[in-house]
Amino acid sequence: MAEAVVGSLLLNIGSALVAEPVKTTCSFLNSEACAMHNFFDEMKDIQTELESIQRFLHKAERFSETDDNIKTFIREIRMVAFDIEDIVDEFTYKLNEQNRGFVAKTVKRVVHVKTWYMLTRNLRKIKTRLENIQNRKNRYDTSGIVKRGEPQEGGRWRTAEYEHFKMEGDLTGIDENKKKLMDMLSDEESKHGVISVWGMGGVGKTTLVTHVYKLVKKSFGGCAWITVSQTWERDELLRKILQELHREDPNGIAIHGIEIMDFRSLVQTIQNYFHNKRCLLILDDVWTTDVWHCISNILPEGNAASIILTTRNQEVALLAPEKQIMKVIPLMKHHSWDLFCKTTFKNNTTSTCPKDLTMWAIKIVEKCKGLPLAILAIGGVMACKEQTEWEWKRMWEDLEHELAHNPNIEHVNRILELSFADLSSNLKNCLLYCGIYPEDAHISAFHLTEQWIAEGFVETSGRRTHEEVAEDYLNELVSRCLLQVVKRGVVERVEWCSLHDIIHSMVVSKSEEEDFFVVYGSSTHSPRGRVRRVSIQNCNLESASNNEYSLRSIFTFRGKISLNSLSIMLRSSKLLRVLDLHGTFIEKLPEEVYNLFNLHYLGLDETGIKELPKSIGRLQNLQFLSAEDSKITELPNELTKLQRLRVLLVISIIGGVMPPKQIWKLKNLRALSFIKATDEIVRNFETLTKLTRLGISEIRGEHCEVFFTAISKFSHLEALFVWAKHGEVLQLEALNTSASEIQFTGQVERTSVPQFSRSLQNHNRIRKLELYNSGLDENSFSCLQEIRSLRTLGLTCYEGNELCFHEMSFLMLRELHLWEAPHLEGIEINKGAMPNLEKLFIFECPGVKELPQGIEYLPKLKLLDLDRTLVERVQKQMTEEQVSEDRMRVLRLIKFA
């Protein structure tokens, strides 16, 4: 954890040292330039020292649970890092404050000369503290640590070894994966090569592979089962392989003198054994791809080895061919329940849960979210508890604490922490930040990555933007099974994600222990200490103490905070970077908000705020402003002073928002929605060329040509949302965009659809198209059917009597939504149309009396969602008519609304 703090601090120092205002300031007064140079010299010295500390911490933090000296050292370094962070942020704050405006500039510079000297003295004191800490730690000597081995991984090895002794009756929910894996091993095309089994820590990868290994190893000429550590060494790994081969075949391979063999001898011995043999090699818990490259390079050419890798990392899993990759997911609910009962009530002849404990047992099992490791650990503890409702209720209420501190359960966290320890410092910060959100929360990937950027966790290089790098971070956490994907967008980007409950518990425990953030869920206590971030959840914060908070982030979730409490917290947190008041019923922001010069992210979604004052123009570092579903109807003109603003998402509960005059001056905007169109805005919109996401309302027919011509020049545009003014008709001929997602709300000029469709077809980028209140008819709709790249289509207010899908139409379509077609009487699907359609939704089409004709021609249909009236008609037909087998297959897919 301290490594993550130091890593973030190094990014902040790097940014401070190259800040543009530094050059401006150093060019004025010699005395100030001298003072600043002294400060920079001290900061560079500390930067170098911190880089050495970070390298040490990357190894040392894995041993903090077993070595008190390391634990003390890490705690001291963390406190020092917080102090340095305060100095760096104070420097940046004062520097930017000095370069604002022209009033009393000379006086400010004289004052700040003293500030630079004061900060320099503080840095020197910190250098002395670091030297003292270093002396106590013997100058970061890690050699003894590495030689002693890794105790956490040692625990992992022991856990893996136990899998060899599990009986068939102890296993639950693995039958399907067991059969799949055995089929892979027996398949003539794939049995000679690598198979990967991947999933999050504790999901049962080792259990599955070990069970299959015991079943099939006799059919192989040689076998070896190896656990690979995070800090594996090449020669040691080869020795383990030889030892395991000898264990299974003591007469087939001799290992005398193995401890003194050099690399070449080890390789030669392995190659000789593998020659002309069909062997099975299990590499359990592989963390990096270089393990496989090491093994594959030493195997003899043309060998007949089958190799199974288990891993938590998708990058490693992708070493195998696509059809030989198996992802192990958490258990289904019924399997989770069976495993828990089998473990907890094993002394009962029927292994059933007593009725009076069922409610609490269900809660505990739900907490585990299908993770076998957690189910077994918690079930084992519950088996030793009194079977009384009071005892089980207490255990449920204290489960978070038990996971962190109960020696019979805490190994669950330790195993998951191995995944955390393997992350870079930037990714550690990003994962810990996810814990700020409540348990079971669906987290917007867009907002989350913007918060990472605002906090300074995202390190760019070359021409890559912060947004691109942040998305890479998100995908990396997903590929390592630390973040779960809830929903992907039209181009397979992660839109919504979540933390598994057990990982969430681990993250919250680690964060609160290390003062990364604290969850505030009590109405009687305020956050204290050096904590950097606070998450207010499910509570009403009426009064806050006057502590020195020095916060960097404040979040509210399903909670309330009084204006006075928020003012108190902000008053002592002038370096705040993120303020997210989502869902808080607060009608105005306290004046202290507009003094937060370092504020990068301001979230006001679903609040009671009615207006933003002119003071908003003082937030010169603001990059993200979101006030969706708020009561704001108009934005002040002073907003255009925020030249660093990249994201502006403002929509009132009644529609679009009137933008500031000359909004086109915000040339760094990348996301903008929903603003009302005016003649002046439409004429000047072409300057916002960096936009990737745009939402605009109140568009009139006379705007369309100029506006869509401008939009067509936006080479980065990915999503476009256009709402027509009531009674206006959208003319689409001038729109020529490569956006992947387009939504029009309002009547569309039917004669403009052919040209619009051709442009989409030419770009071949569109994935999602929604036409609400469009008024299309048979002829205009038929023009859309040639768009081959379309994955999702939504259509409302269709005016035709018939809707026909022609052969070879919508070849890539996955989802089709049909709503509110008052004149529609029949839907026909020709054979060969929509061959990849998986989901079909039909609602509020009163004239449609039966299922679409030809619906049985949709081979991949998985969900048929109809309104209740249509379902009742279909059910009535089923009782009166004989239904074909193909049609019966479709009827089974019906979902009631």
PDB file of C-alpha atoms in Angstrom, residues 611-742:
ATOM      1  CA  GLU A 611     -27.958  26.890 -10.545  1.00  0.00           C
ATOM      2  CA  LEU A 612     -24.217  27.371 -10.698  1.00  0.00           C
ATOM      3  CA  PRO A 613     -23.026  30.857  -9.693  1.00  0.00           C
ATOM      4  CA  LYS A 614     -20.511  33.005 -11.530  1.00  0.00           C
ATOM      5  CA  SER A 615     -17.937  31.882  -8.971  1.00  0.00           C
ATOM      6  CA  ILE A 616     -17.600  28.617 -10.922  1.00  0.00           C
ATOM      7  CA  GLY A 617     -15.166  30.514 -13.147  1.00  0.00           C
ATOM      8  CA  ARG A 618     -12.614  30.492 -10.310  1.00  0.00           C
ATOM      9  CA  LEU A 619     -12.077  26.713 -10.541  1.00  0.00           C
ATOM     10  CA  GLN A 620      -9.271  27.062 -13.059  1.00  0.00           C
ATOM     11  CA  ASN A 621      -8.135  23.415 -12.780  1.00  0.00           C
ATOM     12  CA  LEU A 622     -11.589  21.884 -13.196  1.00  0.00           C
ATOM     13  CA  GLN A 623     -11.546  19.176 -15.868  1.00  0.00           C
ATOM     14  CA  PHE A 624     -14.767  17.271 -15.221  1.00  0.00           C
ATOM     15  CA  LEU A 625     -18.202  18.719 -14.410  1.00  0.00           C
ATOM     16  CA  SER A 626     -21.272  16.491 -14.328  1.00  0.00           C
ATOM     17  CA  ALA A 627     -24.747  17.588 -13.246  1.00  0.00           C
ATOM     18  CA  GLU A 628     -27.019  15.055 -14.941  1.00  0.00           C
ATOM     19  CA  ASP A 629     -30.618  14.775 -13.711  1.00  0.00           C
ATOM     20  CA  SER A 630     -30.183  17.943 -11.663  1.00  0.00           C
ATOM     21  CA  LYS A 631     -32.418  21.026 -11.542  1.00  0.00           C
ATOM     22  CA  ILE A 632     -29.941  23.233 -13.400  1.00  0.00           C
ATOM     23  CA  THR A 633     -31.500  24.798 -16.509  1.00  0.00           C
ATOM     24  CA  GLU A 634     -28.838  27.338 -17.477  1.00  0.00           C
ATOM     25  CA  LEU A 635     -25.049  27.567 -17.229  1.00  0.00           C
ATOM     26  CA  PRO A 636     -23.267  30.853 -16.400  1.00  0.00           C
ATOM     27  CA  ASN A 637     -21.064  32.523 -19.009  1.00  0.00           C
ATOM     28  CA  GLU A 638     -18.126  32.383 -16.585  1.00  0.00           C
ATOM     29  CA  LEU A 639     -17.893  28.665 -17.307  1.00  0.00           C
ATOM     30  CA  THR A 640     -15.995  29.496 -20.498  1.00  0.00           C
ATOM     31  CA  LYS A 641     -13.057  30.628 -18.333  1.00  0.00           C
ATOM     32  CA  LEU A 642     -12.380  26.977 -17.469  1.00  0.00           C
ATOM     33  CA  GLN A 643     -10.003  26.254 -20.308  1.00  0.00           C
ATOM     34  CA  ARG A 644      -8.939  22.890 -18.868  1.00  0.00           C
ATOM     35  CA  LEU A 645     -12.491  21.545 -18.867  1.00  0.00           C
ATOM     36  CA  ARG A 646     -12.633  18.289 -20.835  1.00  0.00           C
ATOM     37  CA  VAL A 647     -16.006  16.868 -19.783  1.00  0.00           C
ATOM     38  CA  LEU A 648     -19.269  18.803 -19.367  1.00  0.00           C
ATOM     39  CA  LEU A 649     -22.310  16.599 -18.768  1.00  0.00           C
ATOM     40  CA  VAL A 650     -25.303  18.677 -17.748  1.00  0.00           C
ATOM     41  CA  ILE A 651     -28.916  17.711 -18.275  1.00  0.00           C
ATOM     42  CA  SER A 652     -31.844  18.924 -16.205  1.00  0.00           C
ATOM     43  CA  ILE A 653     -34.740  16.741 -15.166  1.00  0.00           C
ATOM     44  CA  ILE A 654     -36.799  18.457 -17.875  1.00  0.00           C
ATOM     45  CA  GLY A 655     -34.304  18.250 -20.749  1.00  0.00           C
ATOM     46  CA  GLY A 656     -31.311  20.054 -22.169  1.00  0.00           C
ATOM     47  CA  VAL A 657     -29.581  22.998 -20.507  1.00  0.00           C
ATOM     48  CA  MET A 658     -28.973  26.472 -21.906  1.00  0.00           C
ATOM     49  CA  PRO A 659     -25.194  26.678 -22.397  1.00  0.00           C
ATOM     50  CA  PRO A 660     -22.995  29.682 -21.678  1.00  0.00           C
ATOM     51  CA  LYS A 661     -22.489  32.144 -24.504  1.00  0.00           C
ATOM     52  CA  GLN A 662     -19.455  31.299 -26.621  1.00  0.00           C
ATOM     53  CA  ILE A 663     -19.228  27.760 -25.303  1.00  0.00           C
ATOM     54  CA  TRP A 664     -17.198  26.982 -28.402  1.00  0.00           C
ATOM     55  CA  LYS A 665     -14.249  28.661 -26.631  1.00  0.00           C
ATOM     56  CA  LEU A 666     -13.870  25.511 -24.503  1.00  0.00           C
ATOM     57  CA  LYS A 667     -11.713  23.889 -27.157  1.00  0.00           C
ATOM     58  CA  ASN A 668     -10.424  21.110 -24.884  1.00  0.00           C
ATOM     59  CA  LEU A 669     -13.891  19.616 -24.438  1.00  0.00           C
ATOM     60  CA  ARG A 670     -14.039  15.905 -25.219  1.00  0.00           C
ATOM     61  CA  ALA A 671     -17.522  15.161 -23.902  1.00  0.00           C
ATOM     62  CA  LEU A 672     -20.467  17.581 -23.984  1.00  0.00           C
ATOM     63  CA  SER A 673     -24.155  16.890 -23.302  1.00  0.00           C
ATOM     64  CA  PHE A 674     -26.973  17.946 -23.221  1.00  0.00           C
ATOM     65  CA  ILE A 675     -26.986  21.574 -24.311  1.00  0.00           C
ATOM     66  CA  LYS A 676     -29.733  23.442 -26.102  1.00  0.00           C
ATOM     67  CA  ALA A 677     -28.998  24.549 -29.645  1.00  0.00           C
ATOM     68  CA  THR A 678     -29.043  28.230 -30.595  1.00  0.00           C
ATOM     69  CA  ASP A 679     -28.325  29.859 -33.943  1.00  0.00           C
ATOM     70  CA  GLU A 680     -25.009  31.214 -32.639  1.00  0.00           C
ATOM     71  CA  ILE A 681     -23.877  27.872 -31.223  1.00  0.00           C
ATOM     72  CA  VAL A 682     -24.733  26.001 -34.407  1.00  0.00           C
ATOM     73  CA  ARG A 683     -22.721  28.505 -36.493  1.00  0.00           C
ATOM     74  CA  ASN A 684     -19.614  28.203 -34.293  1.00  0.00           C
ATOM     75  CA  PHE A 685     -19.715  24.553 -33.315  1.00  0.00           C
ATOM     76  CA  GLU A 686     -17.009  23.453 -35.731  1.00  0.00           C
ATOM     77  CA  THR A 687     -14.260  24.684 -33.353  1.00  0.00           C
ATOM     78  CA  LEU A 688     -14.930  21.838 -30.857  1.00  0.00           C
ATOM     79  CA  THR A 689     -12.951  19.323 -32.891  1.00  0.00           C
ATOM     80  CA  LYS A 690     -11.765  17.238 -29.918  1.00  0.00           C
ATOM     81  CA  LEU A 691     -15.257  16.033 -29.024  1.00  0.00           C
ATOM     82  CA  THR A 692     -15.688  12.274 -28.684  1.00  0.00           C
ATOM     83  CA  ARG A 693     -19.194  12.430 -27.188  1.00  0.00           C
ATOM     84  CA  LEU A 694     -21.863  15.032 -27.993  1.00  0.00           C
ATOM     85  CA  GLY A 695     -25.465  15.478 -26.924  1.00  0.00           C
ATOM     86  CA  ILE A 696     -27.528  18.442 -28.147  1.00  0.00           C
ATOM     87  CA  SER A 697     -31.225  19.286 -27.901  1.00  0.00           C
ATOM     88  CA  GLU A 698     -33.679  21.756 -29.423  1.00  0.00           C
ATOM     89  CA  ILE A 699     -32.240  21.261 -32.920  1.00  0.00           C
ATOM     90  CA  ARG A 700     -34.443  22.792 -35.631  1.00  0.00           C
ATOM     91  CA  GLY A 701     -34.727  21.709 -39.214  1.00  0.00           C
ATOM     92  CA  GLU A 702     -32.970  24.884 -40.406  1.00  0.00           C
ATOM     93  CA  HIS A 703     -29.947  24.011 -38.191  1.00  0.00           C
ATOM     94  CA  CYS A 704     -29.362  20.589 -39.667  1.00  0.00           C
ATOM     95  CA  GLU A 705     -27.230  21.348 -42.709  1.00  0.00           C
ATOM     96  CA  VAL A 706     -24.787  23.672 -40.927  1.00  0.00           C
ATOM     97  CA  PHE A 707     -24.672  21.616 -37.742  1.00  0.00           C
ATOM     98  CA  PHE A 708     -24.274  18.199 -39.369  1.00  0.00           C
ATOM     99  CA  THR A 709     -21.659  19.555 -41.779  1.00  0.00           C
ATOM    100  CA  ALA A 710     -19.639  20.708 -38.754  1.00  0.00           C
ATOM    101  CA  ILE A 711     -20.124  17.367 -36.969  1.00  0.00           C
ATOM    102  CA  SER A 712     -18.848  15.532 -40.034  1.00  0.00           C
ATOM    103  CA  LYS A 713     -15.436  17.164 -39.508  1.00  0.00           C
ATOM    104  CA  PHE A 714     -15.077  15.722 -35.985  1.00  0.00           C
ATOM    105  CA  SER A 715     -12.666  12.853 -36.593  1.00  0.00           C
ATOM    106  CA  HIS A 716     -12.697  11.709 -32.937  1.00  0.00           C
ATOM    107  CA  LEU A 717     -16.480  11.596 -32.471  1.00  0.00           C
ATOM    108  CA  GLU A 718     -17.657   8.259 -31.055  1.00  0.00           C
ATOM    109  CA  ALA A 719     -21.173   8.970 -29.779  1.00  0.00           C
ATOM    110  CA  LEU A 720     -23.768  11.462 -31.063  1.00  0.00           C
ATOM    111  CA  PHE A 721     -27.163  12.229 -29.476  1.00  0.00           C
ATOM    112  CA  VAL A 722     -29.481  14.715 -31.195  1.00  0.00           C
ATOM    113  CA  TRP A 723     -32.903  15.746 -29.892  1.00  0.00           C
ATOM    114  CA  ALA A 724     -35.112  17.733 -32.259  1.00  0.00           C
ATOM    115  CA  LYS A 725     -37.185  20.653 -31.071  1.00  0.00           C
ATOM    116  CA  HIS A 726     -40.825  19.671 -30.749  1.00  0.00           C
ATOM    117  CA  GLY A 727     -42.513  19.753 -34.143  1.00  0.00           C
ATOM    118  CA  GLU A 728     -39.231  20.025 -36.089  1.00  0.00           C
ATOM    119  CA  VAL A 729     -38.033  17.500 -38.678  1.00  0.00           C
ATOM    120  CA  LEU A 730     -34.404  16.304 -38.800  1.00  0.00           C
ATOM    121  CA  GLN A 731     -32.714  16.497 -42.208  1.00  0.00           C
ATOM    122  CA  LEU A 732     -29.868  13.944 -42.266  1.00  0.00           C
ATOM    123  CA  GLU A 733     -28.314  14.372 -45.732  1.00  0.00           C
ATOM    124  CA  ALA A 734     -25.373  16.493 -44.493  1.00  0.00           C
ATOM    125  CA  LEU A 735     -24.325  14.089 -41.725  1.00  0.00           C
ATOM    126  CA  ASN A 736     -21.291  12.040 -42.693  1.00  0.00           C
ATOM    127  CA  THR A 737     -19.824  10.675 -39.460  1.00  0.00           C
ATOM    128  CA  SER A 738     -17.802   7.672 -38.349  1.00  0.00           C
ATOM    129  CA  ALA A 739     -19.349   7.673 -34.858  1.00  0.00           C
ATOM    130  CA  SER A 740     -20.057   4.185 -33.498  1.00  0.00           C
ATOM    131  CA  GLU A 741     -23.198   5.201 -31.585  1.00  0.00           C
ATOM    132  CA  ILE A 742     -25.949   7.528 -32.859  1.00  0.00           C
TER     133      ILE A 742
END
